[in-house]
Coordinates of C-alpha atoms and ligand atoms in Angstrom, one line a residue:
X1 CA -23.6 18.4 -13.9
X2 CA -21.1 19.9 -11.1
X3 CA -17.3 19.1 -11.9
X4 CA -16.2 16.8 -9.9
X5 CA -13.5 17.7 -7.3
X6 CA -12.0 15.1 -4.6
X7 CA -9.3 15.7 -2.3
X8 CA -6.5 13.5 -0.4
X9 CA -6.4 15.1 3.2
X10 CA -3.5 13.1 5.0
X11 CA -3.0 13.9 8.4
X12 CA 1.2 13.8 8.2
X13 CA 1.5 11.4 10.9
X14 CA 4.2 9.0 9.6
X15 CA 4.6 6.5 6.5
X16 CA 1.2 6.4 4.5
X17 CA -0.8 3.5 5.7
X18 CA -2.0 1.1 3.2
X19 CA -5.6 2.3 4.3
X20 CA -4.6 5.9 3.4
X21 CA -3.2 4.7 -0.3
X22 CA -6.2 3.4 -0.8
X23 CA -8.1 6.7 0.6
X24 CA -5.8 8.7 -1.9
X25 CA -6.1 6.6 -4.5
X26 CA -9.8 6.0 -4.5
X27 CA -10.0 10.0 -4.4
X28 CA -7.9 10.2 -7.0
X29 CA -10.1 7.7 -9.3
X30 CA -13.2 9.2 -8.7
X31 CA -12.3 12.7 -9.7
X32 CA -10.9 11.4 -12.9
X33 CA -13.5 8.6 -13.8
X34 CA -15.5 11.9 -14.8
X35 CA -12.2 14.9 -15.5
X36 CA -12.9 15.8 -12.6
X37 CA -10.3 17.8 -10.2
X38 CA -8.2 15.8 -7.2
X39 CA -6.7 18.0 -5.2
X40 CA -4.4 17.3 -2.2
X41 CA -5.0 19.0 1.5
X42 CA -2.7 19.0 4.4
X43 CA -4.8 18.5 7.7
X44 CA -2.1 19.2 10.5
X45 CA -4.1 20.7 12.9
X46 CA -3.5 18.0 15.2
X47 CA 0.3 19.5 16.6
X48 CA 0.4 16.6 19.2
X49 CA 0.4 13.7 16.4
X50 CA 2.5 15.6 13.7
X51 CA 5.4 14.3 12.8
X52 CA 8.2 15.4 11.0
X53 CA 9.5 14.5 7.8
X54 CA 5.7 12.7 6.7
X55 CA 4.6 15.8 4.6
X56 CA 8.0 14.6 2.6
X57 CA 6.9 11.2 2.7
X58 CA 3.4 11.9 1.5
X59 CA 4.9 14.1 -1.3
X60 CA 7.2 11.4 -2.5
X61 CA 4.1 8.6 -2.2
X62 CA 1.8 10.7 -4.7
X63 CA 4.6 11.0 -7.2
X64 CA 5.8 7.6 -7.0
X65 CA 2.3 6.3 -7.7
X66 CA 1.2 8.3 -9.9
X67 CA -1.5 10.1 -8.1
X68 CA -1.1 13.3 -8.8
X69 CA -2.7 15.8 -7.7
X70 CA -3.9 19.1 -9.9
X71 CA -4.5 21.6 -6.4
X72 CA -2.5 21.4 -3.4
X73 CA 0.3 23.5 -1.5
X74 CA 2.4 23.3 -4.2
X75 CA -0.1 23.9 -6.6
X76 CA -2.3 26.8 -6.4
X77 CA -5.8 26.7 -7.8
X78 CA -7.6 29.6 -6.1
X79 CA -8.9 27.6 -3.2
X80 CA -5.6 28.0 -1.3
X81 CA -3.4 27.3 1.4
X82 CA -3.7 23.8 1.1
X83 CA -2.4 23.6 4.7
X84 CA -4.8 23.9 7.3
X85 CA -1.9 25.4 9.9
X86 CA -1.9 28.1 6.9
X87 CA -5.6 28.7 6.6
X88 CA -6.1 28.7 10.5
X89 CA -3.6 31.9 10.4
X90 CA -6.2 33.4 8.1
X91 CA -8.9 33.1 10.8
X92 CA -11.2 31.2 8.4
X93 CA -11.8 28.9 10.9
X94 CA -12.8 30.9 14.0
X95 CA -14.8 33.3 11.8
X96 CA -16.8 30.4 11.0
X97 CA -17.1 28.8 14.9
X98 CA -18.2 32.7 15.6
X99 CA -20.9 32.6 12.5
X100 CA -22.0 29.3 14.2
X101 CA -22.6 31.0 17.9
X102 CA -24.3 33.3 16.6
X103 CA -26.8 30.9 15.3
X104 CA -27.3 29.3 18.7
X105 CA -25.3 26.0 17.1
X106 CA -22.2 26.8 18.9
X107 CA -21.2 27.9 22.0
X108 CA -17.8 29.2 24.4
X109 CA -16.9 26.9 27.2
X110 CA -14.4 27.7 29.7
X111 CA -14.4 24.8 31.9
X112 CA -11.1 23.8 32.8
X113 CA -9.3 20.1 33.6
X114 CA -10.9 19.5 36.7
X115 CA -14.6 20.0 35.6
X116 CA -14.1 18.0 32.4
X117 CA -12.2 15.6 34.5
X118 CA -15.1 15.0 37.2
X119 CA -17.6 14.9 34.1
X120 CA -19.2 11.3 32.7
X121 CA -16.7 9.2 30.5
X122 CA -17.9 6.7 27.4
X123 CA -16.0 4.8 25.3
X124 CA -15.7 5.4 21.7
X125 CA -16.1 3.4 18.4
X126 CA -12.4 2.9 18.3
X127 CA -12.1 1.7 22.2
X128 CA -10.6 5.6 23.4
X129 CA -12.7 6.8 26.4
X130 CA -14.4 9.9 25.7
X131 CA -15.8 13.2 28.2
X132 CA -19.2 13.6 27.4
X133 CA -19.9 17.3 27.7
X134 CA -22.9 18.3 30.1
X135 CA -23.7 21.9 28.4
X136 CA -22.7 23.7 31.6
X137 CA -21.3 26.4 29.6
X138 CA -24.5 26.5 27.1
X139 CA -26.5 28.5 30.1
X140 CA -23.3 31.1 30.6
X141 CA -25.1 34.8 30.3
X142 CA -23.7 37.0 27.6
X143 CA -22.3 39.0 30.6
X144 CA -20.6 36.0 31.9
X145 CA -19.0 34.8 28.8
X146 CA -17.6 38.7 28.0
X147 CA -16.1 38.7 31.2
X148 CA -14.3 35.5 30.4
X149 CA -13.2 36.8 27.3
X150 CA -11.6 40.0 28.8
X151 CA -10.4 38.5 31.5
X152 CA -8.3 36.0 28.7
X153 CA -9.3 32.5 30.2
X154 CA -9.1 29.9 28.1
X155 CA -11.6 28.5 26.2
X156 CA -12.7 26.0 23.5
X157 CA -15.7 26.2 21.2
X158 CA -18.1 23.6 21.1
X159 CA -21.1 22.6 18.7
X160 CA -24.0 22.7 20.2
X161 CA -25.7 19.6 19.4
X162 CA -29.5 19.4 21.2
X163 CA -30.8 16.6 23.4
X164 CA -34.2 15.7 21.5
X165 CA -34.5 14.5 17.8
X166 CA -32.4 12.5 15.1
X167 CA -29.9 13.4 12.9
X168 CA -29.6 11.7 9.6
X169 CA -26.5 10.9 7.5
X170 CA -26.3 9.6 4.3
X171 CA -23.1 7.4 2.7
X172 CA -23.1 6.4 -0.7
X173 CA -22.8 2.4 0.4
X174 CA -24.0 2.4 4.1
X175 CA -27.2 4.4 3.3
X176 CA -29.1 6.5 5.6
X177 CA -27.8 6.4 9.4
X178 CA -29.9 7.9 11.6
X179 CA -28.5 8.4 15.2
X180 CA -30.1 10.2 18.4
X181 CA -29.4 13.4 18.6
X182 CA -28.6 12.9 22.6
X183 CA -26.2 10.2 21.6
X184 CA -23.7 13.0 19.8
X185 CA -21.5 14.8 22.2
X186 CA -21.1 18.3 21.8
X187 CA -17.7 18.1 20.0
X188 CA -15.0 20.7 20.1
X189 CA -14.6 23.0 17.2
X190 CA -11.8 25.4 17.7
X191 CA -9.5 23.8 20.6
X192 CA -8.3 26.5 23.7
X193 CA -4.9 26.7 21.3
X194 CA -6.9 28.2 19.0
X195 CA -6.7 25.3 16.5
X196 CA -10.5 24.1 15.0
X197 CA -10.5 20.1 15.8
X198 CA -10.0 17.8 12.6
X199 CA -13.6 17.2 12.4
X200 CA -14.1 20.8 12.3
X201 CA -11.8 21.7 9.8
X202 CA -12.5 19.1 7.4
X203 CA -16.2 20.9 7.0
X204 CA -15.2 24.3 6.5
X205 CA -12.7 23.1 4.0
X206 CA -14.5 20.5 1.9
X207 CA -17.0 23.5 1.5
X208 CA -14.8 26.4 1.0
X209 CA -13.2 24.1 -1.6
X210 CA -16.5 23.4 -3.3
X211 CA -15.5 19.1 -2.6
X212 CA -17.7 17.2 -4.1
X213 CA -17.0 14.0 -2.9
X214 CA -15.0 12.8 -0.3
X215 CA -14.4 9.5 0.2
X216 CA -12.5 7.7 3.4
X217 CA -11.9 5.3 6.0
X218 CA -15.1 4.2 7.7
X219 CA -13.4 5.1 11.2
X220 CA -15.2 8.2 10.1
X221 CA -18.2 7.1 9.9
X222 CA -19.5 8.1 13.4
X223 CA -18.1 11.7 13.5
X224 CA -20.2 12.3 10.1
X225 CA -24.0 13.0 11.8
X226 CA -22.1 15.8 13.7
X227 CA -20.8 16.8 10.1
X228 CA -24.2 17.2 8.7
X229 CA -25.4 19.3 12.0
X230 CA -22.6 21.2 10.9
X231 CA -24.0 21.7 7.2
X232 CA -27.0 22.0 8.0
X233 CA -26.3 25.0 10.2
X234 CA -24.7 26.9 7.5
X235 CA -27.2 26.2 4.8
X236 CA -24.2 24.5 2.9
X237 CA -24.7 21.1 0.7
X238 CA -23.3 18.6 1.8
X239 CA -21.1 16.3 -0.2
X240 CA -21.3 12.8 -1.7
X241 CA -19.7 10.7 0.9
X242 CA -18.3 7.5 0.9
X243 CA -17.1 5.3 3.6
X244 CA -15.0 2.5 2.8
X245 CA -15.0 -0.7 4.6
X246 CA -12.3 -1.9 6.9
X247 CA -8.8 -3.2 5.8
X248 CA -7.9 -6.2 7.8
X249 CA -4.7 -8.7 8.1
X250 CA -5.2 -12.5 7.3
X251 CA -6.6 -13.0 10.5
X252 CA -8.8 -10.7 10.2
X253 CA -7.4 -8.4 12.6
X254 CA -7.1 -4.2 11.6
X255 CA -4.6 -4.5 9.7
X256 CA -2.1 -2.5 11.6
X257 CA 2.0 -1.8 11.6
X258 CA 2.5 -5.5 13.3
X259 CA 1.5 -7.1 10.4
X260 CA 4.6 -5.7 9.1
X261 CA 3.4 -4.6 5.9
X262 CA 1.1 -1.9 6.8
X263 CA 2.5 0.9 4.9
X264 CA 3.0 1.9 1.2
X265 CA 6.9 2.2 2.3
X266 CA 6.9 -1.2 3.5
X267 CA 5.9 -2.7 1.1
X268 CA 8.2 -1.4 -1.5
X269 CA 11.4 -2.3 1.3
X270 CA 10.4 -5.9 0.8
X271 CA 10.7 -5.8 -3.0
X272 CA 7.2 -5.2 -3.9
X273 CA 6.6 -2.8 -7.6
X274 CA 4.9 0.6 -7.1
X275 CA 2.6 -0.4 -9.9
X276 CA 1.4 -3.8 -8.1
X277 CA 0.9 -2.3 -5.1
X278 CA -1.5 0.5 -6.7
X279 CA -3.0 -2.6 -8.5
X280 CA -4.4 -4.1 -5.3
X281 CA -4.9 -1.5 -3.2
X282 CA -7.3 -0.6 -5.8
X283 CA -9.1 -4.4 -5.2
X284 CA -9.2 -3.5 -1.7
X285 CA -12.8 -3.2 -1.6
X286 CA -13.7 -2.4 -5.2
X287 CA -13.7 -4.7 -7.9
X288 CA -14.6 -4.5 -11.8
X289 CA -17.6 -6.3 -13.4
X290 CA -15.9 -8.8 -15.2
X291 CA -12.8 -10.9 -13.6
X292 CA -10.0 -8.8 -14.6
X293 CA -7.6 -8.3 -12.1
X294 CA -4.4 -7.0 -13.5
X295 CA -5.0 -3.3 -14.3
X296 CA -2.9 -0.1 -14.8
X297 CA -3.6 3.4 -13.6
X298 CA -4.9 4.3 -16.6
X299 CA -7.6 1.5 -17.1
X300 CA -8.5 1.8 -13.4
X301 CA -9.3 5.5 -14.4
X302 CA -11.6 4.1 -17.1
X303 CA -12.8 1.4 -15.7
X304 CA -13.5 3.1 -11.5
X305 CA -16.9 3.1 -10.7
X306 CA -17.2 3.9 -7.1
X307 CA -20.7 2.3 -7.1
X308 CA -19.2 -0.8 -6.9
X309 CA -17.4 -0.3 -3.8
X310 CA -18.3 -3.1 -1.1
X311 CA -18.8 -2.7 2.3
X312 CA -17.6 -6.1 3.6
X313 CA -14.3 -5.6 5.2
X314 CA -11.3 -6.2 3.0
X315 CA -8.6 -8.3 3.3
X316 CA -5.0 -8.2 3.0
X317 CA -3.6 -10.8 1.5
X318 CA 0.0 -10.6 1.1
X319 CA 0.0 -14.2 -0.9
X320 CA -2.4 -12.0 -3.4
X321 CA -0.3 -9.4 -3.3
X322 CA 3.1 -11.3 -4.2
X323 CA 1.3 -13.6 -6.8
X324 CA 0.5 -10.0 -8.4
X325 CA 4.1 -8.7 -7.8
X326 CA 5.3 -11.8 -10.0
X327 CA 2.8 -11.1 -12.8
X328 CA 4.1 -8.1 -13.3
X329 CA 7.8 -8.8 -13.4
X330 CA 6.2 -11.4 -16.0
X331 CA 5.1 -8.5 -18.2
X332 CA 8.4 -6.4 -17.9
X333 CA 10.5 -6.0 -20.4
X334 CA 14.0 -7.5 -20.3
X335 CA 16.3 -4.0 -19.6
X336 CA 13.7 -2.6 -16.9
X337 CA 13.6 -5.7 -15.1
X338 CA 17.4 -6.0 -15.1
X339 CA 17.7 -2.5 -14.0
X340 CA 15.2 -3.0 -11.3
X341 CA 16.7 -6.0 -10.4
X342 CA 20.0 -5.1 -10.2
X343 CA 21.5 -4.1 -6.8
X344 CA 19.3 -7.6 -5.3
X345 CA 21.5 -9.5 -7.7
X346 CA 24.7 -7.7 -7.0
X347 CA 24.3 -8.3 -3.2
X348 CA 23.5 -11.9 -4.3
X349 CA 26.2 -12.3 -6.4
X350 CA 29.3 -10.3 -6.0
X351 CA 32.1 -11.1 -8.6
X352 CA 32.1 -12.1 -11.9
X353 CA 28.8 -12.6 -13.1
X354 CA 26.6 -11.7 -16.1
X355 CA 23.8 -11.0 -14.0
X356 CA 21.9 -9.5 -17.2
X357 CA 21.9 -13.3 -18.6
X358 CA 20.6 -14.2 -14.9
X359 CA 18.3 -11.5 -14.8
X360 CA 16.4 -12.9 -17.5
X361 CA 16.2 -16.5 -16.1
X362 CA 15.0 -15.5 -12.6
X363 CA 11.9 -12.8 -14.4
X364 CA 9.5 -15.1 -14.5
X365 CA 10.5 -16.9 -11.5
X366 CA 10.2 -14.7 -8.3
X367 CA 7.5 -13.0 -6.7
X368 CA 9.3 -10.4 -5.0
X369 CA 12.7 -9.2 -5.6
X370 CA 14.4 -10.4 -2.3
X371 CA 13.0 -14.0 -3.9
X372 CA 15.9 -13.4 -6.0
X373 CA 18.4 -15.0 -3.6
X374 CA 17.3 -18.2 -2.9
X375 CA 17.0 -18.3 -6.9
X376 CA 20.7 -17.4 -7.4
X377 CA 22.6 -18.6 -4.4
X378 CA 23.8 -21.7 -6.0
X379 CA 26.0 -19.7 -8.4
X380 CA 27.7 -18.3 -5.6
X381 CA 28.1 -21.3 -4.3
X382 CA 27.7 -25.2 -4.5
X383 CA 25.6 -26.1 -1.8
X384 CA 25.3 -29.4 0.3
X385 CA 22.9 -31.6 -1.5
X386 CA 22.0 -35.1 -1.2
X387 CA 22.9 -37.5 -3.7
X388 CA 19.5 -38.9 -3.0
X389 CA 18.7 -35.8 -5.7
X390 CA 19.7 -37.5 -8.6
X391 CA 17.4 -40.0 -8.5
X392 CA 14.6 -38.9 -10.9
X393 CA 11.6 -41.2 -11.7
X394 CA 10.8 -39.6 -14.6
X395 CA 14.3 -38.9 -16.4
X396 CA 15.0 -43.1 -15.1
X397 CA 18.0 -40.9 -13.2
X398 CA 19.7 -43.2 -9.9
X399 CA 23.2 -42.7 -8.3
X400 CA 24.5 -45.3 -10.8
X401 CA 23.5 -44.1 -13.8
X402 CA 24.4 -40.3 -12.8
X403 CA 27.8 -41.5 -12.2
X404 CA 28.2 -42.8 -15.3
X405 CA 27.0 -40.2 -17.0
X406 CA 29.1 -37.5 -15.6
X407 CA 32.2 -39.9 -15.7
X408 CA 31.6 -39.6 -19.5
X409 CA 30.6 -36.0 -20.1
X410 CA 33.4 -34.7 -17.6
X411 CA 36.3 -35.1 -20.2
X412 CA 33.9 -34.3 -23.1
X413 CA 33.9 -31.1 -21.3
X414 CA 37.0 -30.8 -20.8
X415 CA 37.9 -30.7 -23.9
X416 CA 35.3 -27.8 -24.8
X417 CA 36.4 -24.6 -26.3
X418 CA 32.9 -22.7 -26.8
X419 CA 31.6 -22.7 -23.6
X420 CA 28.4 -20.8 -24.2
X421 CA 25.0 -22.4 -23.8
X422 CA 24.4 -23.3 -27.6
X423 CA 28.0 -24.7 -28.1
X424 CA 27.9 -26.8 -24.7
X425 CA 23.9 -28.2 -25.4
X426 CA 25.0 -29.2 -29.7
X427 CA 28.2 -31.3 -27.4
X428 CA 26.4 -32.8 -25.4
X429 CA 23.2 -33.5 -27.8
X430 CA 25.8 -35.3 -29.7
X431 CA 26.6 -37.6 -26.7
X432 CA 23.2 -38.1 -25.9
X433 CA 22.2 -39.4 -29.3
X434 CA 25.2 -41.2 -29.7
X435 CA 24.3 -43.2 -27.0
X436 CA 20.3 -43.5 -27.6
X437 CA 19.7 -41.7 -24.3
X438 CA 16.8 -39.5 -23.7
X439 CA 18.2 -36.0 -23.1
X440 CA 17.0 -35.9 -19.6
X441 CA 18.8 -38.4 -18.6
X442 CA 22.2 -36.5 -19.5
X443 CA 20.8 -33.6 -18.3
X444 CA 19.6 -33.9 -15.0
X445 CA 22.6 -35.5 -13.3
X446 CA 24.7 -32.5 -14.8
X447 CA 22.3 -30.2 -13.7
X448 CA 21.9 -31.9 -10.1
X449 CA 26.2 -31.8 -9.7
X450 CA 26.5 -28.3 -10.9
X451 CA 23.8 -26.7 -8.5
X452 CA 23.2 -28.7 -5.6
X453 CA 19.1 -28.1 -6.4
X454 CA 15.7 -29.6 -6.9
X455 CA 14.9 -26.7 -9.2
X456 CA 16.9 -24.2 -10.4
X457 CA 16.0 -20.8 -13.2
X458 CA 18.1 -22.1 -16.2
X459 CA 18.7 -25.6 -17.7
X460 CA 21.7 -27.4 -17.6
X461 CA 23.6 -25.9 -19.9
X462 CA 22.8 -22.5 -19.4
X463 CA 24.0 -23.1 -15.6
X464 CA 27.7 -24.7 -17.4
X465 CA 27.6 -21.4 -19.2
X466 CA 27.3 -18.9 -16.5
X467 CA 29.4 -20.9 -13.6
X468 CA 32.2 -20.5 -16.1
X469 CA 34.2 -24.1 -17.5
X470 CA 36.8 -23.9 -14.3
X471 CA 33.9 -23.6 -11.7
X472 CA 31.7 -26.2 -13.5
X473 CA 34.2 -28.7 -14.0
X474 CA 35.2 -28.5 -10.3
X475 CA 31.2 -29.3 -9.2
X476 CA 31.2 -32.1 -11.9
X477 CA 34.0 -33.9 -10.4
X478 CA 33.2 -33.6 -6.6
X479 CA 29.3 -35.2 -7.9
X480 CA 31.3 -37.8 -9.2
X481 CA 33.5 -38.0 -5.9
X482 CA 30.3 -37.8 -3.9
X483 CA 28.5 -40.8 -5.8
X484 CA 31.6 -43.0 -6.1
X485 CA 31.7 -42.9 -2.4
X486 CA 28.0 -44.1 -1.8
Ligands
LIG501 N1 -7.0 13.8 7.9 C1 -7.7 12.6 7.9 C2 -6.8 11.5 7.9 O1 -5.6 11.6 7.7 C3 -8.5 12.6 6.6 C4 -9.9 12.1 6.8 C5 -10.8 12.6 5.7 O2 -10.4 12.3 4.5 O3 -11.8 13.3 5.9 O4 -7.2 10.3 8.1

C-alpha cells in the first residue's frame, strides 16, 4: 500500500476558523491513523484576501494543538516550497496551464472588464454571483493569440471545459457526483497577475506532492468535477477525497464570526483548554463506535477512522463544549490547574489570598475559567443576601434558629486560636454534639452569614479558614445584626 500523505493548506486569511481546526486536524489524523505523512501547505495565492500576521497565527495553532506537521515551509521534505507565492516564482504553475493548452484543455483569453462585464451572470453555491465565460477566446487563431502575446496584453488562462457530456466526481462520503459538463464554467487557471487561481493550484500541488488524501470543507465540493477534468487531462490519479459536512451554530445557522466563538483563538480568550477544544472539534462530524467521548490526541490517532465521518451537518454546541471544558479541569492535576488558573483568580481576588487552597475548591466546579468569578467573588466581598437564605428545609434552618446559632458560635469563635479548617470543624463539632444538633444545622447558618450564597466551592469551615478570623467574625456578626432586625 501507498504511504499515506495529507496536508493542512490554510489560506492565511485571519484567526483559524473552527471549520479549518477541524480541516487540519482531520488531515492530521488520517495521515497518522496509518504513519502516514501530514504535511502543512501555505495557499496565498489569493493577494487580495491575505492578511498579515495569520501565517503566525496558523504557526502558533498547529503547535499549540499538537498538530504537527512533519513537511512544510519550515520543514523541508523534498517536495518544497511549501508556499505557493514560492512555487509560483518557480513557474511550476504556468508550465503546467501551458502543458494543459497544448492538450486543447486550456486556453489564453484576453477579454478585458467590459466584455466579461456584458457577459451572463449566475449565482454560485455560496450566494456570490459568478461570469459565466462564453468561449469567445477558445476560437482566437494561433496568429491572433501570438499577436496578443507580443503585443503584452493581458491575459488569464482558462480550462477548457466542453459543452456536451458529464463529468464524475467521487467523495469518500458523498459518493459519485455526476454534473453536466455545460453546467461547469471554464474557470480561471493562472489569473492576468500571473498568479494560478486557488483551485488551480491546489491540483498541481496535491500531485506534485504525491497527496494522497485531502480532506476539507464541503464548500469545496462543487469546484471538485472541474478538479477531476483537471486530472484527467494530465493522466494523473486523483486523490481520496473527503468532504466534510457543514459546521453550524445552535440555530443552525453557518456557524460564522457572529456566533462569537468561531475561531480556535476565540475560544481559548473565553477560558476554554487547548485539549478540549481538539476533543470536540474532533466530534464535529466523526464519532467512535462505542460512546466514548472524552479522548486525547493520542487515542483519537488510534482510534480515527475517517470512514465514519457523517455527512449530516454538524453542530456547535457551546453547552457541549463547556460541559467538556469542565471534565477536563476534573481530570487535571492539582499544580497544573492552579497554574492554569491563576491570573483568573488573581484578577478575582487581589490581596491576601491562598488562591492555591481556592484553586482546588473551584476544579471541579467551573466549566470555563472566567466561571471562576462568580465562584470566588464572595471572598472578596460579602454580598447582599437575603435572610430569606437561611431558611433550609432540609437542615430544619429558619431566621430563628440561625440566629441562635450564630449568637452561640460567634464567641466560640472568638476565642479560637487555630483557625485552619480542621481546628475550626473539631470546635464546632463539639458544639454541635454538645447540643444534639445535626451538623447542618450549625453549618448552614454559618455558611449562609459568611458568604452571602445559595451554593458556594468549600464548606463552612473551609470558607472561616480562608476569609481569615477578623473578616469572618465581622460577616458573623452583621448575619446576626441582619436577623435580629427581622
Ligand atoms: N486553501 C483552502 C482553504 O484555506 C484549502 C482548501 C483545501 O484544503 O483544498 O480553505
Amino acid at each position: 500500500m501507498e504511504k499515506i500523505r495529507t496536508r493542512y493548506a490554510p489560506s492565511p486569511t485571519g484567526r483559524m476558523h473552527v471549520g479549518n481546526l477541524r480541516s487540519a486536524l482531520y488531515e492530521f489524523l488520517v495521515a497518522k491513523h496509518d504513519n502516514g505523512t501530514f504535511m502543512l501547505r501555505i495557499e496565498d495565492t489569493d493577494q487580495e484576501r491575505y492578511v498579515e500576521g495569520a501565517v503566525d497565527i496558523i504557526y502558533r495553532t498547529m503547535e499549540a494543538t499538537g498538530l504537527i506537521h512533519d513537511e512544510g515551509p519550515d520543514k523541508d521534505g523534498g517536495f518544497g516550497p511549501y508556499v505557493q507565492s514560492e512555487r509560483m516564482k518557480t513557474g511550476i504553475y504556468m508550465d503546467y496551464a501551458k502543458k494543459l493548452i497544448d492538450k486543447g484543455e486550456a486556453y489564453y483569453c484576453f477579454c478585458d472588464k467590459e466584455r466579461l462585464a456584458s457577459l451572463k451572470t449566475e449565482v454560485d453555491d455560496e450566494g456570490k454571483s459568478i461570469t459565466i465565460y462564453d468561449k469567445h477566446c477558445l476560437s482566437l487563431s494561433k496568429e491572433e493569440i501570438e499577436a496578443n502575446l507580443a503585443a503584452g496584453n493581458p491575459f488569464v488562462i482558462r480550462q477548457n471545459i466542453p459543452n456536451e457530456g458529464t463529468t464524475t466526481f467521487h467523495d469518500e462520503l458523498y459518493g459519485d457526483i455526476t454534473v453536466e459538463n455545460a453546467e461547469l464554467d471554464d474557470m480561471i487557471l493562472i489569473k492576468s497577475d500571473g498568479y494560478p487561481t486557488y483551485n488551480f493550484a491546489n491540483v498541481v500541488d496535491d500531485h506534485t506532492m504525491n497527496i494522497t488524501h485531502v480532506v476539507r470543507g464541503n464548500e469545496y465540493l462543487s469546484s471538485s468535477p472541474k478538479y477531476v477534468r483537471l486530472y484527467d487531462a494530465f493522466g494523473w490519479k486523483v486523490p481520496v477525497y473527503i468532504h466534510l459536512p457543514l459546521i453550524t451554530d445552535e440555530n443552525h445557522k453557518k456557524l460564522s464570526k457572529r456566533s462569537g466563538h468561531a475561531s480556535f483563538e476565540d475560544l481559548i480568550e473565553q477560558g476554554f483548554l487547548t485539549e478540549a477544544v481538539i476533543n470536540y472539534v474532533a466530534l464535529l462530524g466523526w464519532s467512535p463506535e462505542d460512546n466514548q467521548e472524552i479522548f486525547t490526541l493520542d487515542e483519537l490517532i488510534k482510534n480515527f477512522d475517517y470512514h465514519r465521518i457523517s455527512k449530516s451537518p454538524a453542530v456547535f454546541d457551546i453547552v457541549k463544549l463547556r460541559w467538556m471544558n469542565g471534565e477536563y479541569f476534573k481530570a487535571m492535576d492539582d499544580e497544573k490547574f492552579y497554574e492554569l488558573a491563576k491570573p483568573y483568580l488573581e484578577k478575582a481576588l487581589p490581596g491576601n489570598f491562598d488562591l492555591k487552597k481556592i484553586a482546588k475548591m473551584v476544579k471541579t466546579r467551573i466549566e470555563v475559567f472566567p466561571d471562576i468569578d462568580g465562584q470566588v467573588d464572595f471572598f472578596r466581598e460579602l454580598p447582599e443576601y437575603d435572610i430569606e437564605m437561611y431558611t433550609h428545609k432540609k437542615m430544619k434552618t429558619n431566621a430563628e434558629s440561625s440566629l441562635q446559632v450564630l449568637n452561640d458560635v460567634l464567641p466560640i469563635l472568638e476565642a479560637q486560636e487555630d483557625y485552619t479548617n480542621d481546628a475550626l470543624y473539631q470546635t464546632l463539632l463539639k458544639y454541635v454534639e454538645e447540643k444534639g444538633y445535626k451538623n447542618g444545622y450549625v453549618m448552614w447558618p454559618i455558611r449562609t452569614a459568611v458568604s452571602g450564597k445559595q451554593m458556594t466551592p468549600a464548606g463552612a469551615t473551609e470558607i472561616l479558614e480562608i476569609l481569615g478570623k477578623e473578616e469572618s467574625l465581622k460577616r458573623i456578626r452583621k448575619g446576626i445584626e441582619l436577623l435580629s432586625l427581622a
